[in-house]
Amino acid sequence: MDFLTLPDSPASDTILDRLSGRAGTRLVPHASGRPWLVGDWADEHFTLIIAGTRRLALIGRTRIDPVAAERILDRARSPHALDEVARTLPGAFHLLASFDGRTRSQGTISTARQIWWATTDGVTVAAADPGPLLALTEPRLDPETLALRLMTPVAPWPLSQRSVWTGVAQLPSGHWLHVSPDGTGRPVRWWRPPPAVLTLPEAAASLRTALTEAVAVRAAGARTMSADLSGGMDSTGLCFLAAAEGADLLTYHWQPLDPANDDSEWAERAAGLMPGVRHAVIAPDDAPSWFASRPGDGRTRDDVEGPPSWSRNRAHMEQLAQVAAAEGSSVHLIGLGGDELFGAVPGYLWSLVRRHPLRGLRAVRRHRTMGRWRLGSTVRGLADRTGFAASLAASADGLTGDPAGPFEAPRGWRGDLRMPPWATGQAVDTARRLLRAAAAGGTRPLDPDRYRHQILESVLMSGSAIRQLRRALAPSGVDWEAPYLDDRVIEAALSVRIGDRAAWGRYKPVLTTALRGAVPDEILGRRSKGEFSAEVYAGLETNRHALLELCDDLRLGELGLVDPETLRGGLLAPGPETRHLTPFENTLACENWLRSARAARATIPAGESR
């Protein structure tokens, strides 16, 4: 569902001519007759509402009352009034409007559906991905953004949203892009996180409604659906909700390598409680290893946005897409977003102690015992009052410090940020400068509460992941969807009071309460969670020769960002703890992307090398 939106401007005809059909085969004009929407989309995922000279288009999976929407569009005094539509619809979609010479373009809060924009021919144009915009400009790679992508665990917001392409930008979360009649564009904020005021039963009821509708709009029109059944709470809940919709459902479970990982046991239990649903189990020997080379068979797309966050198990995903397509699936559900919304985010204790001191301190004592946190580390983490902008500056100072030990309590707005040991001085200096610039600009957090900021930051990272995954696997004919990242689901999850978000002895109480009655109690009683470091170590070992060969002509080395010999040494001796593995994932994702056809065609700014 790729598209380009053009302003109601004479320049739009010229821009369309320059694209020479590369933007797609379908076109919807403004009331003036000038081109507005150009792209490729399926009829069942496209809704167009017209009220006089105004147009409202929805591209994606949702459900709308067209009569009510037409009334809103007709009586609206400005594009701002369309917030009324955006705030109520289920699913994941792009909302686009042509309104009396102005346009409004927006994606979703998580950015699972995103708007990218650029200026060409003196006007602002927008698209669902950077591809059409790059066709209008000379693709110029930004090595500074690649330096940020090396950071572990990931670059913090807002630097995580920075484009690898100069002159092309992402729309900030919770904003829509306003383009005026003269072609100038600017982001307009329309969404803020809801207050956390609902009790657990109240929030769970809202969440149950939102999740049910999120799955229902994916099931509508799908003769066959597929879904992950990892055995974890998130994917399992979606499977039961999908089965209740009556779709022909096929679930897939990847058997983990580690025998101590009990995901398979729980997946088998859940499968036995879904009569009429087909279940497939994929053994480790029948699946590609992590870090395996891409097949390069034309059934996936280059990552036009940049290095994908799921690069390590891309071959896994490609194989599953092909298998699901062969079984007739047109949409595949994954549980991405569940951990981010309902799991144990590091800042929870910090926020809980400030709202409920006694309850918070009891929770701290339990977590400290389980995690074997040092007392001094725990006290420092809880006492920290550093503001968000100041935390970015502090992170810049610590980029090359020793990583936090396994018994250190989580702290700060994002935890400790580090550059990998093979990052060059140039890469480190660049990351420091960009962090300090963001701090000097007085960057505000996504939410004033540290805990809620961390939830939203994680949601944005997952939105980026599913967005890239959907685009890359689109040629398979299977649309990958993450219902937990829908706007209404996010709002429901954020609305619960912080004191009700966790309960001793219960795993993800907000989610399990919402799913009660839809998922059997014996499944909701799970308190463990699978861990996949065995797959990472095995993937590095299996593919070590190919990974070492990358160091012979390292693209990141040619850009001056990574020292090839230091990376080679790290691959030969990755370290015994799981925290030593994350730097490899980010670096290899960047390196493999630089070898893609898309990146190879890009221009490197003067002063850099290839």
Coordinates of C-alpha atoms in Angstrom, one line a residue:
M1 CA 0.0 0.0 0.0
D2 CA 2.5 2.5 -1.2
F3 CA 1.4 6.0 -2.0
L4 CA 2.5 9.6 -2.6
T5 CA 0.4 12.7 -1.6
L6 CA 0.8 15.9 -3.6
P7 CA -0.3 19.4 -2.7
D8 CA -3.1 21.2 -4.5
S9 CA -0.6 23.2 -6.4
P10 CA 0.4 23.6 -10.1
A11 CA 3.7 22.0 -9.2
S12 CA 2.0 18.6 -8.6
D13 CA 1.5 18.0 -12.4
T14 CA 5.2 18.6 -13.0
I15 CA 6.1 16.3 -10.1
L16 CA 3.9 13.5 -11.4
D17 CA 5.4 13.8 -14.8
R18 CA 8.9 13.5 -13.3
L19 CA 7.9 10.2 -11.6
S20 CA 7.0 8.7 -15.0
G21 CA 4.7 6.0 -13.5
R22 CA 7.1 5.0 -10.7
A23 CA 4.7 6.2 -8.0
G24 CA 2.0 3.7 -8.8
T25 CA -0.9 3.0 -11.1
R26 CA -3.8 4.5 -9.2
L27 CA -4.7 8.2 -8.9
V28 CA -7.2 10.3 -6.9
P29 CA -7.4 14.0 -7.7
H30 CA -8.1 17.0 -5.6
A31 CA -11.4 18.7 -6.3
S32 CA -9.4 21.1 -8.5
G33 CA -8.5 18.2 -10.8
R34 CA -4.8 18.3 -9.8
P35 CA -3.2 15.0 -8.7
W36 CA -3.5 14.3 -5.0
L37 CA -3.0 10.6 -4.2
V38 CA -0.9 8.4 -6.4
G39 CA 0.1 4.8 -5.6
D40 CA -0.9 1.2 -5.4
W41 CA -3.5 -0.1 -2.9
A42 CA -6.1 -2.8 -2.7
D43 CA -9.7 -1.8 -3.0
E44 CA -10.6 -3.6 0.2
H45 CA -8.1 -1.4 2.1
F46 CA -9.1 1.9 0.6
T47 CA -12.0 4.1 1.6
L48 CA -12.7 7.5 -0.1
I49 CA -15.3 9.9 1.4
I50 CA -16.3 13.0 -0.5
A51 CA -18.2 16.0 0.8
G52 CA -18.4 18.8 -1.8
T53 CA -14.8 19.8 -2.6
R54 CA -13.3 17.9 0.3
R55 CA -11.9 14.4 0.3
L56 CA -11.0 12.0 3.1
A57 CA -9.1 8.8 2.3
L58 CA -8.3 5.9 4.6
I59 CA -5.6 3.4 3.4
G60 CA -5.2 0.4 5.6
R61 CA -7.2 -1.9 7.8
T62 CA -10.0 -0.2 9.7
R63 CA -13.8 0.1 9.9
I64 CA -15.7 3.4 9.4
D65 CA -19.2 4.7 9.2
P66 CA -19.0 6.5 5.8
V67 CA -22.2 8.5 6.4
A68 CA -21.1 9.8 9.8
A69 CA -17.6 10.6 8.4
E70 CA -19.1 12.5 5.5
R71 CA -21.1 14.7 8.0
I72 CA -17.9 15.4 9.9
L73 CA -16.0 16.3 6.7
D74 CA -18.8 18.5 5.5
R75 CA -19.2 20.6 8.7
A76 CA -15.5 20.8 9.5
R77 CA -14.0 24.3 9.5
S78 CA -10.4 23.2 9.0
P79 CA -8.4 19.9 8.7
H80 CA -8.0 20.0 12.5
A81 CA -11.6 19.0 12.9
L82 CA -10.7 15.6 11.4
D83 CA -9.2 14.7 14.8
E84 CA -12.8 13.5 15.6
V85 CA -12.4 10.8 13.0
A86 CA -8.8 9.9 13.9
R87 CA -9.5 9.5 17.6
T88 CA -12.2 6.8 17.1
L89 CA -11.3 4.4 14.4
P90 CA -9.9 0.9 15.1
G91 CA -7.1 -0.7 13.2
A92 CA -4.0 0.6 11.6
F93 CA -4.2 3.0 8.6
H94 CA -3.2 6.2 7.0
L95 CA -5.6 9.1 7.2
L96 CA -5.3 11.5 4.3
A97 CA -7.5 14.6 3.5
S98 CA -7.7 17.2 0.7
F99 CA -9.5 20.1 2.3
D100 CA -10.1 23.4 0.5
G101 CA -6.6 23.6 -1.0
R102 CA -4.9 22.2 2.1
T103 CA -3.9 18.6 2.8
R104 CA -3.6 16.5 6.0
S105 CA -1.6 13.3 6.0
Q106 CA -0.9 11.1 9.0
G107 CA 0.0 7.6 10.1
T108 CA -0.4 5.9 13.5
I109 CA 0.9 6.7 16.9
S110 CA 3.4 3.8 16.9
T111 CA 4.5 4.8 13.3
A112 CA 3.6 1.3 12.2
R113 CA 1.9 3.4 9.5
Q114 CA 4.2 6.4 8.9
I115 CA 4.4 9.6 6.8
W116 CA 7.7 10.6 5.3
W117 CA 8.0 14.1 3.7
A118 CA 10.4 16.1 1.6
T119 CA 10.5 19.3 -0.4
T120 CA 10.8 19.3 -4.2
D121 CA 10.0 21.8 -6.9
G122 CA 9.3 24.3 -4.0
V123 CA 6.5 22.3 -2.4
T124 CA 6.1 19.6 0.2
V125 CA 5.3 16.1 -0.8
A126 CA 4.6 13.1 1.5
A127 CA 4.6 9.4 1.2
A128 CA 4.1 6.1 3.1
D129 CA 7.8 5.4 2.8
P130 CA 10.9 7.3 1.5
G131 CA 11.0 5.4 -1.9
P132 CA 8.8 7.8 -3.9
L133 CA 10.5 10.8 -2.3
L134 CA 14.0 9.5 -3.2
A135 CA 12.8 9.1 -6.8
L136 CA 12.3 12.9 -6.8
T137 CA 15.6 13.8 -5.3
E138 CA 19.2 12.6 -5.5
P139 CA 19.4 9.9 -2.8
R140 CA 22.1 11.1 -0.4
L141 CA 23.1 8.9 2.5
D142 CA 23.7 10.4 5.9
P143 CA 26.7 8.7 7.6
E144 CA 26.0 10.5 10.8
T145 CA 22.7 8.7 11.2
L146 CA 24.5 5.4 10.6
A147 CA 26.9 6.3 13.5
L148 CA 23.8 6.6 15.7
R149 CA 22.5 3.3 14.6
L150 CA 25.6 1.6 16.0
M151 CA 24.7 2.7 19.5
T152 CA 23.5 0.1 22.0
P153 CA 20.9 -0.8 23.0
V154 CA 19.5 1.7 20.4
A155 CA 19.8 5.4 19.8
P156 CA 17.4 7.3 22.1
W157 CA 14.3 9.2 21.0
P158 CA 14.3 11.6 19.2
L159 CA 17.5 10.6 17.4
S160 CA 16.0 7.2 16.8
Q161 CA 13.6 8.8 14.4
R162 CA 16.3 10.5 12.3
S163 CA 16.3 9.5 8.6
V164 CA 19.4 7.9 6.9
W165 CA 18.5 10.0 3.9
T166 CA 19.3 13.7 3.8
G167 CA 16.4 15.9 2.9
V168 CA 13.8 13.2 3.8
A169 CA 12.1 13.3 7.3
Q170 CA 9.7 11.2 9.3
L171 CA 6.6 12.8 10.8
P172 CA 6.8 12.9 14.6
S173 CA 4.6 10.5 16.5
G174 CA 1.2 12.0 17.3
H175 CA 1.4 14.6 14.5
W176 CA -0.2 15.1 11.1
L177 CA 1.4 16.9 8.2
H178 CA -0.3 20.1 7.2
V179 CA 0.5 21.4 3.6
S180 CA -0.9 24.8 2.9
P181 CA -2.1 26.0 -0.6
D182 CA 1.4 27.5 -1.3
G183 CA 2.9 24.1 -0.8
T184 CA 4.7 24.6 2.5
G185 CA 4.4 21.8 5.1
R186 CA 4.6 21.6 8.9
P187 CA 3.8 19.0 11.5
V188 CA 0.7 19.6 13.7
R189 CA 0.3 17.8 16.9
W190 CA -3.1 16.1 17.4
W191 CA -2.5 13.4 20.0
R192 CA -1.1 13.2 23.5
P193 CA -1.0 10.2 25.9
P194 CA -4.2 9.8 27.9
P195 CA -4.0 10.3 31.7
A196 CA -3.3 7.1 33.7
V197 CA -6.5 7.3 35.8
L198 CA -8.5 4.1 35.1
T199 CA -8.6 1.2 37.6
L200 CA -7.5 -2.2 36.4
P201 CA -11.0 -3.4 35.6
E202 CA -11.9 -0.2 33.7
A203 CA -8.7 -0.2 31.7
A204 CA -8.9 -4.0 31.0
A205 CA -12.5 -3.6 29.6
S206 CA -11.3 -0.8 27.2
L207 CA -8.3 -2.9 26.2
R208 CA -10.5 -6.0 25.5
T209 CA -12.7 -3.9 23.2
A210 CA -9.7 -2.4 21.4
L211 CA -8.0 -5.7 20.9
T212 CA -11.1 -7.5 19.7
E213 CA -11.7 -4.7 17.2
A214 CA -8.0 -4.7 16.2
V215 CA -8.1 -8.4 15.3
A216 CA -11.6 -8.2 13.7
V217 CA -10.5 -5.6 11.2
R218 CA -7.6 -7.9 10.2
A219 CA -9.9 -10.9 9.9
A220 CA -12.5 -9.0 7.8
G221 CA -12.2 -10.2 4.2
A222 CA -9.3 -12.6 4.9
R223 CA -10.3 -16.2 3.9
T224 CA -7.2 -17.6 5.6
M225 CA -5.1 -15.9 8.4
S226 CA -1.9 -17.0 10.0
A227 CA -0.3 -16.1 13.3
D228 CA 2.7 -16.6 15.5
L229 CA 2.0 -18.9 18.4
S230 CA 5.3 -18.5 20.2
G231 CA 3.8 -19.7 23.5
G232 CA 4.1 -16.2 25.0
M233 CA 1.1 -14.3 26.3
D234 CA 1.1 -11.7 23.6
S235 CA 0.9 -13.9 20.5
T236 CA -1.2 -16.5 22.2
G237 CA -3.9 -14.0 23.1
L238 CA -4.1 -12.8 19.5
C239 CA -4.5 -16.4 18.3
F240 CA -7.5 -17.0 20.6
L241 CA -9.1 -13.7 19.5
A242 CA -8.5 -14.5 15.8
A243 CA -10.0 -18.0 16.3
A244 CA -13.1 -16.4 17.8
E245 CA -13.5 -14.3 14.7
G246 CA -14.2 -17.6 12.8
A247 CA -11.3 -17.1 10.3
D248 CA -9.5 -20.1 8.8
L249 CA -6.5 -19.8 11.1
L250 CA -3.1 -21.4 10.8
T251 CA -0.6 -20.8 13.6
Y252 CA 3.2 -21.3 13.5
H253 CA 5.5 -22.1 16.4
W254 CA 9.3 -22.0 16.1
Q255 CA 10.8 -24.5 18.5
P256 CA 13.5 -22.7 20.5
L257 CA 17.0 -24.2 20.8
D258 CA 17.4 -23.9 24.5
P259 CA 15.6 -26.9 26.2
A260 CA 15.1 -24.6 29.3
N261 CA 12.9 -22.3 27.2
D262 CA 9.3 -23.5 28.0
D263 CA 7.7 -21.7 25.1
S264 CA 7.0 -24.9 23.2
E265 CA 5.2 -26.4 26.2
W266 CA 2.9 -23.4 26.5
A267 CA 2.3 -23.3 22.7
E268 CA 1.3 -26.9 22.7
R269 CA -1.1 -26.3 25.6
A270 CA -2.7 -23.4 23.8
A271 CA -2.9 -25.3 20.5
G272 CA -4.8 -28.1 22.2
L273 CA -7.4 -25.6 23.4
M274 CA -8.2 -24.1 19.9
P275 CA -10.3 -26.8 18.1
G276 CA -10.6 -26.2 14.4
V277 CA -7.4 -24.2 14.2
R278 CA -4.5 -25.7 12.2
H279 CA -1.1 -25.6 13.9
A280 CA 2.4 -26.0 12.4
V281 CA 5.6 -26.5 14.4
I282 CA 8.9 -25.7 12.8
A283 CA 11.9 -27.5 14.3
P284 CA 15.3 -25.7 14.6
D285 CA 16.8 -27.9 11.9
D286 CA 14.1 -26.8 9.5
A287 CA 14.7 -23.1 10.0
P288 CA 17.4 -20.7 9.0
S289 CA 19.9 -19.8 11.7
W290 CA 20.0 -16.2 13.0
F291 CA 22.4 -14.0 11.1
A292 CA 22.0 -16.2 8.0
S293 CA 22.6 -14.6 4.7
R294 CA 19.5 -13.3 2.8
P295 CA 18.4 -15.6 0.0
G296 CA 18.3 -12.8 -2.6
D297 CA 15.6 -14.6 -4.6
G298 CA 13.6 -11.4 -5.3
R299 CA 10.8 -12.3 -2.9
T300 CA 11.7 -9.5 -0.5
R301 CA 12.4 -5.8 -0.9
D302 CA 15.4 -3.7 -0.1
D303 CA 14.9 -1.8 3.1
V304 CA 14.3 1.7 1.8
E305 CA 14.2 3.2 5.3
G306 CA 17.7 2.0 6.3
P307 CA 19.0 -0.9 8.5
P308 CA 16.1 -3.0 9.8
S309 CA 15.8 -3.6 13.5
W310 CA 15.0 -7.3 12.9
S311 CA 18.0 -8.1 10.7
R312 CA 19.3 -10.9 12.8
N313 CA 16.4 -13.2 12.0
R314 CA 15.4 -11.9 8.7
A315 CA 15.8 -15.2 7.0
H316 CA 13.5 -16.7 9.6
M317 CA 10.8 -14.2 8.7
E318 CA 11.3 -14.7 4.9
Q319 CA 10.8 -18.4 5.2
L320 CA 7.7 -18.1 7.3
A321 CA 6.2 -15.6 4.8
Q322 CA 6.7 -18.0 2.0
V323 CA 5.3 -20.9 3.9
A324 CA 2.2 -18.9 5.1
A325 CA 1.6 -17.7 1.5
A326 CA 1.7 -21.2 0.2
E327 CA -1.1 -22.1 2.7
G328 CA -3.2 -19.3 1.3
S329 CA -2.7 -16.8 4.2
S330 CA -3.2 -13.1 3.3
V331 CA -2.5 -11.6 6.7
H332 CA -0.2 -12.8 9.5
L333 CA -0.5 -11.6 13.1
I334 CA 2.5 -11.2 15.4
G335 CA 2.5 -10.2 19.1
L336 CA 5.0 -7.3 18.7
G337 CA 4.0 -4.5 21.1
G338 CA 2.8 -6.7 23.9
D339 CA 6.0 -6.6 25.9
E340 CA 6.3 -2.9 25.3
L341 CA 2.8 -2.0 26.6
F342 CA 2.4 -4.6 29.4
G343 CA 5.9 -5.9 30.3
A344 CA 8.4 -4.8 33.0
V345 CA 9.7 -1.5 31.7
P346 CA 12.8 -0.3 33.7
G347 CA 11.3 3.0 34.8
Y348 CA 8.3 1.4 36.5
L349 CA 9.8 1.3 40.0
W350 CA 11.1 4.9 39.7
S351 CA 7.6 6.2 38.9
L352 CA 5.8 3.9 41.3
V353 CA 7.9 5.0 44.3
R354 CA 6.9 8.6 43.6
R355 CA 3.2 7.9 43.5
H356 CA 2.9 5.2 46.1
P357 CA 6.0 5.2 48.3
L358 CA 5.2 2.3 50.6
R359 CA 4.0 0.0 47.8
G360 CA 6.9 1.1 45.6
L361 CA 9.5 0.3 48.2
R362 CA 8.1 -3.1 48.8
A363 CA 8.2 -3.7 45.0
V364 CA 11.8 -2.4 44.9
R365 CA 12.8 -4.9 47.6
R366 CA 11.3 -7.8 45.7
H367 CA 12.9 -6.8 42.4
R368 CA 16.2 -6.2 44.1
T369 CA 16.2 -9.7 45.6
M370 CA 15.3 -11.3 42.2
G371 CA 17.8 -9.3 40.2
R372 CA 20.5 -9.3 42.9
W373 CA 20.9 -5.6 42.5
R374 CA 23.6 -3.9 44.5
L375 CA 22.2 -1.6 47.2
G376 CA 24.2 1.5 46.1
S377 CA 23.1 1.0 42.5
T378 CA 19.4 0.7 43.5
V379 CA 19.5 3.8 45.7
R380 CA 21.2 5.9 43.0
G381 CA 18.7 4.7 40.4
L382 CA 15.7 5.6 42.6
A383 CA 17.1 8.9 43.7
D384 CA 18.0 10.1 40.2
R385 CA 16.0 13.3 39.2
T386 CA 17.9 14.1 36.0
G387 CA 15.6 15.8 33.4
F388 CA 15.3 14.3 30.0
A389 CA 17.4 16.8 28.1
A390 CA 20.1 16.6 30.7
S391 CA 20.1 12.8 30.5
L392 CA 20.9 13.0 26.8
A393 CA 23.9 15.1 27.6
A394 CA 25.0 12.7 30.3
S395 CA 24.6 9.8 27.9
A396 CA 27.0 11.6 25.5
D397 CA 29.7 11.6 28.2
G398 CA 29.4 7.9 28.9
L399 CA 29.3 6.4 25.4
T400 CA 32.7 4.7 25.8
G401 CA 32.4 3.7 29.5
D402 CA 32.3 0.1 30.7
P403 CA 28.8 -1.4 30.2
A404 CA 26.6 -1.8 33.3
G405 CA 27.2 -5.0 35.2
P406 CA 24.5 -7.7 35.5
F407 CA 23.7 -6.7 39.0
E408 CA 23.2 -3.0 38.4
A409 CA 19.7 -1.7 38.9
P410 CA 18.1 0.0 35.8
R411 CA 18.3 3.7 35.9
G412 CA 17.7 6.9 33.9
W413 CA 15.3 7.7 31.1
R414 CA 16.8 5.0 28.8
G415 CA 19.4 3.1 30.7
D416 CA 23.1 3.3 29.8
L417 CA 23.9 4.0 26.2
R418 CA 27.2 2.8 24.7
M419 CA 29.0 2.7 21.4
P420 CA 30.4 -0.7 20.5
P421 CA 34.1 -1.3 21.1
W422 CA 34.8 -1.4 17.3
A423 CA 33.3 2.1 16.7
T424 CA 35.9 4.5 15.6
G425 CA 36.7 7.8 17.2
Q426 CA 34.9 9.5 14.4
A427 CA 31.7 7.5 15.0
V428 CA 31.8 8.2 18.8
D429 CA 32.4 11.9 18.3
T430 CA 29.5 12.1 15.9
A431 CA 27.1 10.3 18.3
R432 CA 28.3 12.6 21.2
R433 CA 27.8 15.7 19.1
L434 CA 24.2 14.7 18.1
L435 CA 23.3 13.8 21.6
R436 CA 24.5 17.1 23.0
A437 CA 22.8 19.0 20.3
A438 CA 19.5 17.3 21.2
A439 CA 20.1 18.1 24.8
A440 CA 21.0 21.8 24.1
G441 CA 17.7 22.1 22.1
G442 CA 15.8 21.3 25.2
T443 CA 14.2 18.2 23.8
R444 CA 11.2 17.1 25.8
P445 CA 10.3 13.5 26.6
L446 CA 7.4 11.7 25.0
D447 CA 5.6 11.9 28.3
P448 CA 6.6 13.8 31.5
D449 CA 6.5 10.5 33.4
R450 CA 9.7 8.5 33.0
Y451 CA 7.9 5.2 32.9
R452 CA 5.3 6.2 30.3
H453 CA 8.1 7.8 28.2
Q454 CA 9.9 4.5 28.1
I455 CA 6.7 2.7 27.1
L456 CA 6.1 5.1 24.2
E457 CA 9.8 5.0 23.1
S458 CA 9.6 1.2 23.0
V459 CA 6.3 1.4 21.0
L460 CA 8.0 3.7 18.4
M461 CA 10.8 1.2 18.0
S462 CA 8.4 -1.6 17.5
G463 CA 6.3 0.4 15.1
S464 CA 9.4 1.0 13.0
A465 CA 10.2 -2.7 13.1
I466 CA 6.7 -3.9 11.9
R467 CA 6.6 -1.1 9.3
Q468 CA 9.9 -2.3 7.7
L469 CA 8.9 -6.0 8.1
R470 CA 5.6 -5.4 6.3
R471 CA 7.2 -3.6 3.4
A472 CA 10.1 -6.1 3.0
L473 CA 7.8 -9.1 3.0
A474 CA 5.0 -7.6 0.9
P475 CA 6.0 -9.4 -2.3
S476 CA 5.1 -12.7 -0.6
G477 CA 1.4 -11.5 -0.6
V478 CA 1.1 -11.9 3.2
D479 CA 0.5 -8.7 5.1
W480 CA 2.2 -8.7 8.5
E481 CA 0.2 -7.0 11.2
A482 CA 0.8 -6.1 14.9
P483 CA -2.5 -5.4 16.5
Y484 CA -1.0 -4.3 19.8
L485 CA 0.5 -1.3 18.1
D486 CA -2.9 0.1 17.0
D487 CA -3.8 3.6 18.4
R488 CA -6.8 2.4 20.4
V489 CA -4.9 -0.4 22.0
I490 CA -2.0 1.9 23.0
E491 CA -4.5 4.4 24.5
A492 CA -6.2 1.7 26.5
A493 CA -2.9 0.3 27.8
L494 CA -1.7 3.8 28.9
S495 CA -4.9 4.6 30.7
V496 CA -4.5 2.3 33.6
R497 CA -3.2 3.7 36.9
I498 CA 0.4 3.1 37.5
G499 CA -0.2 1.2 40.7
D500 CA -2.4 -1.3 38.9
R501 CA 0.1 -2.0 36.1
A502 CA 2.0 -4.7 38.0
A503 CA 1.0 -7.1 40.7
W504 CA 3.2 -9.5 42.7
G505 CA 2.7 -13.1 41.5
R506 CA 1.0 -12.1 38.3
Y507 CA 2.5 -11.7 34.8
K508 CA 1.2 -8.8 32.7
P509 CA -1.9 -8.3 34.9
V510 CA -3.4 -5.6 32.6
L511 CA -3.3 -7.9 29.5
T512 CA -4.3 -11.1 31.3
T513 CA -7.3 -9.3 32.9
A514 CA -8.4 -8.0 29.5
L515 CA -8.1 -11.5 27.9
R516 CA -9.9 -13.3 30.7
G517 CA -12.8 -15.2 29.1
A518 CA -11.3 -15.1 25.7
V519 CA -8.2 -17.1 26.7
P520 CA -8.4 -20.1 29.1
D521 CA -7.3 -19.4 32.6
E522 CA -4.7 -22.2 32.5
I523 CA -2.9 -20.2 29.7
L524 CA -3.3 -16.9 31.4
G525 CA -1.6 -18.4 34.5
R526 CA 1.8 -18.5 32.8
R527 CA 4.5 -16.6 34.7
S528 CA 7.6 -17.4 32.7
K529 CA 9.0 -15.9 29.5
G530 CA 11.1 -17.4 26.8
E531 CA 14.7 -16.3 26.2
F532 CA 16.6 -16.6 22.9
S533 CA 20.3 -16.0 23.5
A534 CA 20.9 -19.6 22.4
E535 CA 19.7 -18.6 18.9
V536 CA 22.1 -15.6 18.9
Y537 CA 25.1 -17.6 19.9
A538 CA 24.3 -20.4 17.5
G539 CA 23.7 -18.0 14.6
L540 CA 27.1 -16.3 15.2
E541 CA 28.8 -19.6 15.3
T542 CA 27.1 -21.1 12.3
N543 CA 27.7 -18.0 10.1
R544 CA 31.0 -16.9 11.6
H545 CA 32.9 -17.5 8.4
A546 CA 30.6 -15.3 6.3
L547 CA 30.5 -12.6 9.0
L548 CA 34.3 -12.5 9.2
E549 CA 34.4 -12.1 5.4
L550 CA 32.5 -8.9 5.8
C551 CA 35.4 -7.5 7.7
D552 CA 37.6 -7.9 4.6
D553 CA 35.8 -5.1 2.8
L554 CA 33.7 -3.5 5.5
R555 CA 31.4 -0.8 4.2
L556 CA 31.2 0.7 7.7
G557 CA 35.0 0.8 7.7
E558 CA 35.1 2.7 4.4
L559 CA 32.8 5.3 5.9
G560 CA 35.2 5.6 8.9
L561 CA 32.6 4.4 11.4
V562 CA 34.0 0.9 12.4
D563 CA 37.4 -0.5 12.8
P564 CA 37.3 -3.9 10.8
E565 CA 40.0 -5.7 12.9
T566 CA 38.4 -4.8 16.2
L567 CA 35.0 -6.1 14.9
R568 CA 36.8 -9.3 13.6
G569 CA 38.2 -9.9 17.1
G570 CA 34.7 -9.4 18.6
L571 CA 33.2 -11.9 16.2
L572 CA 35.8 -14.5 17.1
A573 CA 35.2 -14.0 20.9
P574 CA 31.7 -12.6 21.4
G575 CA 31.8 -12.8 25.2
P576 CA 29.9 -15.1 27.6
E577 CA 27.0 -12.9 28.6
T578 CA 23.9 -11.9 26.6
R579 CA 24.6 -8.2 27.1
H580 CA 27.7 -8.7 25.0
L581 CA 25.6 -9.6 21.9
T582 CA 23.5 -6.5 21.2
P583 CA 26.4 -4.5 19.6
F584 CA 26.7 -7.2 17.0
E585 CA 23.1 -7.0 16.0
N586 CA 23.1 -3.2 15.4
T587 CA 26.5 -3.2 13.6
L588 CA 25.7 -6.2 11.3
A589 CA 22.3 -4.7 10.4
C590 CA 24.0 -1.5 9.3
E591 CA 26.7 -3.4 7.4
N592 CA 24.3 -5.7 5.6
W593 CA 22.1 -2.7 4.6
L594 CA 25.0 -0.8 3.2
R595 CA 25.5 -3.8 0.9
S596 CA 21.9 -3.7 -0.4
A597 CA 21.2 -2.4 -3.9
R598 CA 19.3 0.6 -2.5
A599 CA 22.3 1.8 -0.4
A600 CA 24.8 1.1 -3.1
R601 CA 23.0 3.5 -5.4
A602 CA 23.1 6.3 -2.9
T603 CA 25.4 9.3 -3.0
I604 CA 27.9 9.8 -0.1
P605 CA 28.3 13.5 0.9
A606 CA 31.6 15.1 0.2
G607 CA 34.2 14.4 2.7
E608 CA 33.0 10.8 3.3
S609 CA 34.2 7.7 1.5
R610 CA 32.5 4.5 0.4

